[in-house]
CSV table of C-alpha atoms and ligand atoms in Angstrom, one decimal:
chain,number,residue,atom,x,y,z
A,1,UNK,CA,144.5,115.6,32.8
A,2,UNK,CA,143.2,112.7,30.7
A,3,UNK,CA,139.9,113.9,29.1
A,4,UNK,CA,136.5,112.3,30.8
A,5,UNK,CA,134.5,109.6,29.3
A,6,UNK,CA,131.1,109.9,29.0
A,7,UNK,CA,130.4,107.1,31.0
A,8,UNK,CA,133.2,108.7,33.7
A,9,UNK,CA,131.2,112.2,33.7
A,10,UNK,CA,127.9,110.3,34.2
A,11,UNK,CA,129.3,108.2,37.3
A,12,UNK,CA,130.3,111.8,38.8
A,13,UNK,CA,127.2,113.8,37.8
A,14,UNK,CA,124.6,111.1,38.5
A,15,UNK,CA,125.9,110.5,41.9
A,16,UNK,CA,125.8,114.6,42.4
A,17,UNK,CA,122.1,114.5,41.7
A,18,UNK,CA,121.3,112.0,44.2
A,19,UNK,CA,120.9,114.9,47.4
A,20,UNK,CA,118.0,116.2,45.1
A,21,UNK,CA,114.6,114.9,46.8
A,22,UNK,CA,112.4,116.6,44.4
A,23,UNK,CA,112.6,113.8,42.3
A,24,UNK,CA,113.0,110.5,44.5
A,25,UNK,CA,114.3,107.3,43.9
A,26,UNK,CA,113.8,104.6,46.0
A,27,UNK,CA,117.3,102.6,48.1
A,28,UNK,CA,118.0,99.6,46.8
A,29,UNK,CA,120.8,96.8,47.0
A,30,UNK,CA,123.1,96.9,44.4
A,31,UNK,CA,123.1,93.7,41.8
A,32,UNK,CA,124.5,93.7,38.4
A,33,UNK,CA,125.1,90.9,35.8
A,34,UNK,CA,128.6,91.6,34.9
A,35,UNK,CA,130.3,88.8,34.0
A,36,UNK,CA,127.9,87.1,32.5
A,37,UNK,CA,125.6,85.9,35.7
A,38,UNK,CA,122.4,86.8,35.5
A,39,UNK,CA,120.5,89.2,34.0
A,40,UNK,CA,119.9,93.4,34.8
A,41,UNK,CA,121.4,95.7,37.1
A,42,UNK,CA,119.9,97.7,39.9
A,43,UNK,CA,122.9,100.1,39.2
A,44,UNK,CA,121.8,101.9,36.5
A,45,UNK,CA,123.1,105.5,37.0
A,46,UNK,CA,121.6,108.3,37.4
A,47,UNK,CA,118.3,106.4,37.0
A,48,UNK,CA,115.5,107.5,39.4
A,49,UNK,CA,111.5,107.6,39.7
A,50,UNK,CA,108.9,110.1,40.3
A,51,UNK,CA,105.4,110.5,39.8
A,52,UNK,CA,103.8,112.3,37.3
A,53,UNK,CA,100.9,114.8,37.7
A,54,UNK,CA,98.1,112.1,36.6
A,55,UNK,CA,99.9,109.7,39.7
A,56,UNK,CA,101.4,107.7,37.0
A,57,UNK,CA,105.2,106.3,38.1
A,58,UNK,CA,107.8,107.3,35.7
A,59,UNK,CA,111.5,106.6,35.3
A,60,UNK,CA,113.7,109.5,34.6
A,61,UNK,CA,117.5,110.3,34.0
A,62,UNK,CA,118.4,112.6,37.0
A,63,UNK,CA,121.8,114.2,36.7
A,64,UNK,CA,123.7,117.2,36.7
A,65,UNK,CA,124.9,119.2,33.9
A,66,UNK,CA,128.1,120.1,35.9
A,67,UNK,CA,129.0,120.0,39.8
A,68,UNK,CA,131.4,122.0,39.6
A,69,UNK,CA,130.0,125.3,41.6
A,70,UNK,CA,130.8,128.9,42.2
A,71,UNK,CA,128.6,129.0,45.1
A,72,UNK,CA,129.7,127.7,48.8
A,73,UNK,CA,126.8,126.3,50.5
A,74,UNK,CA,127.9,124.6,53.3
A,75,UNK,CA,125.4,121.5,53.2
A,76,UNK,CA,126.1,121.1,49.5
A,77,UNK,CA,128.8,118.2,48.1
A,78,UNK,CA,129.1,120.0,44.8
A,79,UNK,CA,130.5,123.6,46.9
A,80,UNK,CA,133.1,125.8,45.6
A,81,UNK,CA,135.5,124.6,48.7
A,82,UNK,CA,134.3,121.0,48.5
A,83,UNK,CA,136.8,118.2,48.0
A,84,UNK,CA,135.2,116.4,45.3
A,85,UNK,CA,136.0,115.0,41.8
A,86,UNK,CA,133.7,116.8,38.9
A,87,UNK,CA,132.6,117.0,35.9
A,88,UNK,CA,131.0,119.2,33.3
A,89,UNK,CA,128.2,117.9,30.2
A,90,UNK,CA,127.9,119.8,27.3
A,91,UNK,CA,123.9,120.6,26.8
A,92,UNK,CA,124.9,118.3,23.5
A,93,UNK,CA,125.9,115.3,25.7
A,94,UNK,CA,122.9,115.5,27.9
A,95,UNK,CA,120.7,115.6,24.9
A,96,UNK,CA,122.4,112.5,23.5
A,97,UNK,CA,122.0,110.5,26.9
A,98,UNK,CA,118.4,111.1,27.0
A,99,UNK,CA,117.8,110.2,23.5
A,100,UNK,CA,120.0,107.1,24.1
A,101,UNK,CA,118.2,106.2,27.5
A,102,UNK,CA,114.9,107.0,26.0
A,103,UNK,CA,114.9,104.6,22.8
A,104,UNK,CA,116.3,101.7,24.6
A,105,UNK,CA,113.4,102.2,26.8
A,106,UNK,CA,115.1,103.3,30.2
A,107,UNK,CA,113.6,106.3,30.9
A,108,UNK,CA,110.5,108.1,29.9
A,109,UNK,CA,111.9,111.7,30.9
A,110,UNK,CA,115.0,114.0,32.3
A,111,UNK,CA,115.3,115.6,35.4
A,112,UNK,CA,118.3,117.8,35.1
A,113,UNK,CA,119.8,120.2,37.5
A,114,UNK,CA,123.1,121.8,37.9
A,115,UNK,CA,125.7,123.7,39.9
A,116,UNK,CA,126.5,127.0,39.0
A,117,UNK,CA,129.5,127.3,36.9
A,118,UNK,CA,130.6,130.8,35.6
A,119,UNK,CA,127.5,132.5,36.5
A,120,UNK,CA,123.8,132.1,37.2
A,121,UNK,CA,123.1,133.3,34.0
A,122,UNK,CA,125.5,131.0,32.1
A,123,UNK,CA,124.1,128.4,33.5
A,124,UNK,CA,120.7,128.9,33.3
A,125,UNK,CA,121.1,129.2,29.7
A,126,UNK,CA,123.3,126.1,29.2
A,127,UNK,CA,120.0,124.4,31.5
A,128,UNK,CA,117.6,125.9,28.5
A,129,UNK,CA,119.7,124.6,25.7
A,130,UNK,CA,119.5,121.3,26.7
A,131,UNK,CA,115.7,121.5,26.9
A,132,UNK,CA,115.9,123.3,23.9
A,133,UNK,CA,117.3,120.7,21.5
A,134,UNK,CA,115.3,118.1,22.7
A,135,UNK,CA,111.9,119.7,22.3
A,136,UNK,CA,113.0,121.4,19.2
A,137,UNK,CA,115.3,120.0,17.1
A,138,UNK,CA,114.4,115.7,18.0
A,139,UNK,CA,110.8,117.2,19.4
A,140,UNK,CA,111.1,115.2,22.0
A,141,UNK,CA,107.7,114.3,24.2
A,142,UNK,CA,108.9,112.8,27.4
A,143,UNK,CA,109.2,114.4,30.8
A,144,UNK,CA,110.9,117.5,31.5
A,145,UNK,CA,112.1,118.5,34.7
A,146,UNK,CA,114.4,121.7,35.0
A,147,UNK,CA,115.9,123.0,38.1
A,148,UNK,CA,116.2,126.7,38.4
A,149,UNK,CA,118.1,129.1,39.2
A,150,UNK,CA,116.4,132.0,41.4
A,151,UNK,CA,119.8,134.0,40.6
A,152,UNK,CA,119.0,134.0,37.0
A,153,UNK,CA,117.2,136.9,34.6
A,154,UNK,CA,113.7,136.1,35.1
A,155,UNK,CA,113.7,135.6,31.0
A,156,UNK,CA,115.9,132.9,30.7
A,157,UNK,CA,113.7,130.9,33.6
A,158,UNK,CA,110.8,132.0,31.3
A,159,UNK,CA,112.1,130.0,28.4
A,160,UNK,CA,113.0,126.8,31.0
A,161,UNK,CA,108.8,126.6,31.6
A,162,UNK,CA,108.8,126.9,27.8
A,163,UNK,CA,110.2,123.7,27.4
A,164,UNK,CA,109.7,121.7,30.7
A,165,UNK,CA,106.6,120.0,32.4
A,166,UNK,CA,107.9,121.4,35.4
A,167,UNK,CA,110.6,123.9,36.7
A,168,UNK,CA,111.4,123.6,40.4
A,169,UNK,CA,113.6,126.4,42.8
A,170,UNK,CA,114.7,125.1,45.9
A,171,UNK,CA,114.1,127.3,48.7
A,172,UNK,CA,116.5,125.0,50.3
A,173,UNK,CA,116.1,125.9,54.1
A,174,UNK,CA,113.3,126.4,56.2
A,175,UNK,CA,114.5,129.8,58.4
A,176,UNK,CA,115.8,132.7,56.3
A,177,UNK,CA,118.2,132.5,59.2
A,178,UNK,CA,119.6,129.2,58.5
A,179,UNK,CA,119.7,130.2,54.1
A,180,UNK,CA,122.4,133.0,55.5
A,181,UNK,CA,124.3,131.3,57.6
A,182,UNK,CA,124.3,128.1,55.4
A,183,UNK,CA,124.3,129.4,51.7
A,184,UNK,CA,126.1,132.4,52.2
A,185,UNK,CA,125.2,133.4,48.0
A,186,UNK,CA,121.7,133.2,48.5
A,187,UNK,CA,119.3,135.1,49.0
A,188,UNK,CA,115.7,134.5,50.5
A,189,UNK,CA,113.9,137.5,48.7
A,190,UNK,CA,115.8,136.5,46.0
A,191,UNK,CA,114.4,133.0,45.9
A,192,UNK,CA,110.8,133.6,46.6
A,193,UNK,CA,111.0,136.2,44.1
A,194,UNK,CA,111.9,133.6,41.7
A,195,UNK,CA,109.0,131.9,42.6
A,196,UNK,CA,106.6,134.3,42.2
A,197,UNK,CA,107.6,135.3,38.8
A,198,UNK,CA,107.2,131.5,37.8
A,199,UNK,CA,103.9,131.7,39.8
A,200,UNK,CA,102.7,134.4,37.6
A,201,UNK,CA,104.3,133.1,34.2
A,202,UNK,CA,101.8,129.9,35.2
A,203,UNK,CA,98.7,132.1,35.7
A,204,UNK,CA,99.3,133.8,32.5
A,205,UNK,CA,100.1,131.2,30.3
A,206,UNK,CA,96.5,128.8,31.6
A,207,UNK,CA,94.5,132.5,31.3
A,208,UNK,CA,96.1,132.6,27.4
A,209,UNK,CA,95.5,128.7,26.6
A,210,UNK,CA,91.6,129.7,27.6
A,211,UNK,CA,91.6,132.5,25.3
A,212,UNK,CA,94.0,131.0,22.3
A,213,UNK,CA,94.7,127.1,22.1
A,214,UNK,CA,97.5,127.6,20.7
A,215,UNK,CA,98.9,129.6,23.0
A,216,UNK,CA,102.2,128.1,24.7
A,217,UNK,CA,102.1,126.0,27.7
A,218,UNK,CA,104.3,126.9,30.8
A,219,UNK,CA,105.3,124.2,33.1
A,220,UNK,CA,102.7,122.4,32.6
A,221,UNK,CA,103.0,120.0,35.5
A,222,UNK,CA,103.5,123.3,37.8
A,223,UNK,CA,106.5,124.2,39.7
A,224,UNK,CA,108.0,122.5,43.2
A,225,UNK,CA,110.7,123.4,45.7
A,226,UNK,CA,112.5,121.1,47.9
A,227,UNK,CA,113.8,121.8,51.8
A,228,UNK,CA,116.3,120.3,53.9
A,229,UNK,CA,115.5,119.4,57.2
A,230,UNK,CA,118.1,119.0,60.2
A,231,UNK,CA,121.0,121.3,58.9
A,232,UNK,CA,120.1,123.9,60.9
A,233,UNK,CA,118.2,124.8,64.0
A,234,UNK,CA,114.5,124.9,62.5
A,235,UNK,CA,111.9,122.9,64.3
A,236,UNK,CA,109.2,120.9,62.3
A,237,UNK,CA,106.2,124.0,63.4
A,238,UNK,CA,108.5,126.3,61.4
A,239,UNK,CA,109.2,123.9,58.5
A,240,UNK,CA,105.0,123.4,58.5
A,241,UNK,CA,104.7,127.0,58.6
A,242,UNK,CA,107.3,127.8,56.0
A,243,UNK,CA,105.8,124.9,53.6
A,244,UNK,CA,102.2,126.5,53.9
A,245,UNK,CA,103.4,129.7,52.9
A,246,UNK,CA,104.9,128.7,50.0
A,247,UNK,CA,101.8,126.6,49.1
A,248,UNK,CA,99.4,129.3,49.6
A,249,UNK,CA,101.8,132.3,48.0
A,250,UNK,CA,103.5,130.4,45.3
A,251,UNK,CA,100.8,128.0,44.3
A,252,UNK,CA,103.2,124.8,44.2
A,253,UNK,CA,102.6,121.5,43.3
A,254,UNK,CA,104.8,119.7,46.0
A,255,UNK,CA,107.0,120.8,48.8
A,256,UNK,CA,110.1,118.4,49.0
A,257,UNK,CA,111.8,117.3,52.7
A,258,UNK,CA,115.2,116.3,52.5
A,259,UNK,CA,116.5,114.7,55.7
A,260,UNK,CA,120.0,116.6,55.4
A,261,UNK,CA,123.0,113.9,55.4
A,262,UNK,CA,126.4,114.4,56.1
A,263,UNK,CA,128.5,114.5,52.8
A,264,UNK,CA,131.9,113.6,52.2
A,265,UNK,CA,134.0,116.5,53.3
A,266,UNK,CA,131.6,118.3,55.1
A,267,UNK,CA,131.8,121.8,55.9
A,268,UNK,CA,132.3,122.2,60.3
A,269,UNK,CA,129.2,124.2,60.6
A,270,UNK,CA,127.0,121.4,59.9
A,271,UNK,CA,125.6,119.2,62.2
A,272,UNK,CA,127.7,115.6,62.8
A,273,UNK,CA,124.6,113.3,62.2
A,274,UNK,CA,121.8,113.3,60.2
A,275,UNK,CA,118.6,113.5,61.4
A,276,UNK,CA,116.0,110.3,61.8
A,277,UNK,CA,114.9,109.6,58.4
A,278,UNK,CA,111.4,109.0,60.0
A,279,UNK,CA,111.4,112.8,60.9
A,280,UNK,CA,111.3,113.2,56.9
A,281,UNK,CA,108.5,110.8,57.1
A,282,UNK,CA,106.3,112.7,59.8
A,283,UNK,CA,106.7,115.4,57.6
A,284,UNK,CA,105.6,114.4,54.3
A,285,UNK,CA,102.2,112.9,56.4
A,286,UNK,CA,102.0,116.5,58.0
A,287,UNK,CA,101.8,117.8,54.3
A,288,UNK,CA,99.5,115.0,53.3
A,289,UNK,CA,97.4,115.8,56.4
A,290,UNK,CA,97.1,119.6,54.8
A,291,UNK,CA,96.4,119.2,51.4
A,292,UNK,CA,94.0,116.2,51.5
A,293,UNK,CA,92.7,116.2,55.0
A,294,UNK,CA,91.5,120.0,55.2
A,295,UNK,CA,93.9,120.2,58.5
A,296,UNK,CA,95.3,123.7,58.8
A,297,UNK,CA,99.2,124.7,59.2
A,298,UNK,CA,98.3,125.4,62.6
A,299,UNK,CA,96.3,122.2,63.3
A,300,UNK,CA,99.8,120.2,62.7
A,301,UNK,CA,101.6,122.5,64.4
A,302,UNK,CA,99.3,122.0,67.4
A,303,UNK,CA,100.5,118.0,67.1
A,304,UNK,CA,103.9,119.3,67.4
A,305,UNK,CA,105.9,118.2,71.4
A,306,UNK,CA,107.3,121.0,73.8
A,307,UNK,CA,110.6,121.4,71.7
A,308,UNK,CA,108.3,122.4,68.3
A,309,UNK,CA,108.8,118.9,66.6
A,310,UNK,CA,106.6,116.8,65.8
A,311,UNK,CA,106.6,113.0,67.4
A,312,UNK,CA,108.8,110.5,66.0
A,313,UNK,CA,106.9,107.3,67.6
A,314,UNK,CA,103.6,107.9,66.3
A,315,UNK,CA,102.1,109.6,63.0
A,316,UNK,CA,100.9,113.6,63.3
A,317,UNK,CA,97.5,112.8,63.0
A,318,UNK,CA,97.1,110.5,66.0
A,319,UNK,CA,99.1,112.9,67.8
A,320,UNK,CA,96.6,115.5,67.2
A,321,UNK,CA,93.2,112.8,68.3
A,322,UNK,CA,95.3,112.0,71.7
A,323,UNK,CA,95.7,116.0,72.2
A,324,UNK,CA,92.3,116.8,71.6
A,325,UNK,CA,90.6,113.4,72.7
A,326,UNK,CA,87.1,115.9,73.3
A,327,UNK,CA,86.7,115.9,69.8
A,328,UNK,CA,86.0,112.2,69.4
A,329,UNK,CA,84.2,109.6,69.8
A,330,UNK,CA,82.7,110.3,66.3
A,331,UNK,CA,79.8,108.5,65.1
A,332,UNK,CA,80.7,106.8,62.1
A,333,UNK,CA,76.5,107.0,60.8
A,334,UNK,CA,76.2,110.7,61.1
A,335,UNK,CA,79.6,112.6,61.7
A,336,UNK,CA,80.4,115.0,58.8
A,337,UNK,CA,83.1,114.2,56.4
A,338,UNK,CA,85.6,116.4,57.7
A,339,UNK,CA,85.1,115.0,61.4
A,340,UNK,CA,85.4,111.8,59.8
A,341,UNK,CA,89.0,112.5,58.1
A,342,UNK,CA,90.2,113.2,61.6
A,343,UNK,CA,90.1,109.9,62.8
A,344,UNK,CA,93.3,108.1,63.2
A,345,UNK,CA,93.4,105.4,60.6
A,346,UNK,CA,90.3,106.5,58.3
A,347,UNK,CA,92.1,107.4,55.3
A,348,UNK,CA,90.5,109.6,52.8
A,349,UNK,CA,88.8,106.4,50.7
A,350,UNK,CA,87.6,104.8,53.8
A,351,UNK,CA,86.1,107.8,54.5
A,352,UNK,CA,84.3,108.5,51.2
A,353,UNK,CA,83.2,104.2,51.1
A,354,UNK,CA,81.9,105.3,54.7
A,355,UNK,CA,80.0,108.1,53.3
A,356,UNK,CA,78.5,106.3,50.2
A,357,UNK,CA,77.5,103.0,52.1
A,358,UNK,CA,75.6,104.8,55.5
A,359,UNK,CA,73.0,106.6,53.0
A,360,UNK,CA,71.9,102.4,52.6
A,361,UNK,CA,72.5,101.5,56.4
A,362,UNK,CA,73.9,101.9,59.5
A,363,UNK,CA,77.8,101.0,60.0
A,364,UNK,CA,78.6,98.4,62.9
A,365,UNK,CA,82.5,98.5,63.9
A,366,UNK,CA,82.9,94.7,61.5
A,367,UNK,CA,82.0,97.0,58.2
A,368,UNK,CA,84.5,100.1,59.2
A,369,UNK,CA,87.2,97.3,60.1
A,370,UNK,CA,86.9,96.3,56.4
A,371,UNK,CA,87.8,99.5,55.6
A,372,UNK,CA,91.0,100.1,57.8
A,373,UNK,CA,94.2,98.4,58.3
A,374,UNK,CA,94.0,98.1,62.2
A,375,UNK,CA,90.4,98.6,63.4
A,376,UNK,CA,92.2,98.8,67.1
A,377,UNK,CA,93.8,102.0,66.3
A,378,UNK,CA,90.3,103.3,64.9
A,379,UNK,CA,88.0,102.2,67.7
A,380,UNK,CA,89.0,104.8,70.5
A,381,UNK,CA,87.8,107.6,68.1
A,382,UNK,CA,84.4,106.5,66.9
A,383,UNK,CA,81.3,104.9,67.7
A,384,UNK,CA,79.4,102.7,65.3
A,385,UNK,CA,75.4,101.2,65.9
A,386,UNK,CA,76.8,98.5,67.8
A,387,UNK,CA,80.4,99.6,69.7
A,388,UNK,CA,81.1,103.0,71.8
A,389,UNK,CA,84.3,103.0,73.8
A,390,UNK,CA,83.3,104.7,77.1
A,391,UNK,CA,86.4,105.3,78.7
A,392,UNK,CA,88.7,104.2,76.1
A,393,UNK,CA,89.5,107.6,75.1
A,394,UNK,CA,90.1,108.9,78.4
A,395,UNK,CA,92.9,106.5,78.8
A,396,UNK,CA,96.2,108.1,79.9
A,397,UNK,CA,97.9,105.2,78.6
A,398,UNK,CA,96.4,105.4,75.1
A,399,UNK,CA,99.3,106.5,73.0
A,400,UNK,CA,101.4,103.7,74.3
A,401,UNK,CA,98.3,101.3,73.3
A,402,UNK,CA,98.5,102.8,70.1
A,403,UNK,CA,101.7,103.2,69.2
A,404,UNK,CA,103.6,101.0,66.3
A,405,UNK,CA,105.5,98.6,68.5
A,406,UNK,CA,109.3,99.1,68.6
A,407,UNK,CA,110.9,96.6,66.4
A,408,UNK,CA,113.9,94.7,66.9
A,409,UNK,CA,116.8,95.7,64.6
A,410,UNK,CA,118.6,92.8,62.8
A,411,UNK,CA,122.4,93.2,63.9
A,412,UNK,CA,123.6,91.6,60.4
A,413,UNK,CA,121.1,93.0,58.2
A,414,UNK,CA,122.4,94.0,54.7
B,501,SF4,S1,124.5,126.6,44.0
B,501,SF4,FE1,123.2,124.9,44.3
B,501,SF4,S2,125.2,123.4,43.9
B,501,SF4,FE2,126.3,125.3,44.3
B,501,SF4,S3,126.9,125.1,46.0
B,501,SF4,FE3,124.4,125.9,46.0
B,501,SF4,S4,123.4,123.8,46.3
B,501,SF4,FE4,125.6,123.1,46.1
């Protein structure tokens, strides 16, 4: 077989990396300026966007070192038994590509993952080697996110953290039974053991830097993980419970959700249809509620329906409020911050502004309307000096009144 060019490898290995959500790129229509028409292209292979810890949006080169893999995870397009074109970069090729893209200002960093070739230690060493060459030989100061392999020796994973800004280990599936069925080569205890080791490395490095200014940094942007949604029977309540345990036990910066999408040459044990994308969105909203709005996992679970899943037609905050109407209306001029954060339609910033302005004067409904996108959504749940909802919160049809109206899909939309 003829040797593959770098471009051919890039095409295969950037495409193979697109299933990883922990560095999400936004979808867009394909356009290019080949043939001299126009300027620019949206087909920049392997470039995706992620958010830095300070909130900046950064472009990353997102690729796999190789899509060869000795494991056979049913949900993965790169599994051993999958019939896809394969390619493999050398560490030096990834370094050259990263530097070339960086110098042209296409990217600000690298997101590197890999299938497992030979064995976990060998693969992890190759991943670390990319980061080592970039940092030590080229003094590369861009962002590096390395996906680490839980089966690899802890010492090699530790090396990854010394070079990377962020490391991540995928838990893959929300339940241990799902993992055993769909990823027979993986072991839940080993995955969580590796995450626990990264957590203690993070804590030790932080302590050391408090004592010695020049102590080495270890993954200053922390660790994250990813869960596939909809490939097994786990409900949203299961997923939220798992995510919350992971946040508590491993000090994760983020849990990413990836709606399972049927892959080419899919295994027969997988569902034929992908779950609705809105399910992934509802899980991210619930994640947000737990991280910034003071909801406990049990609160989010209370917002689920009888089947254990979050409603798709309304967001989880509204779902909770409709189930616990006795907690409303809240008086915007007196309620605590925690109570205000429970009001559907009021975000963290709006609540901050309410707390600040009510020190100077009593707020009216019009004042609140200036702070929200939809006062219709907020109105049944609050009272102000000139507004009290009376029976609105008790109406049986409140959910249908507040649910976003279904949009007619365009038949010929691109
Ligand atoms: S180990 Fe990773 S690359 Fe290999 S089959 Fe499993 S998910 Fe895919």
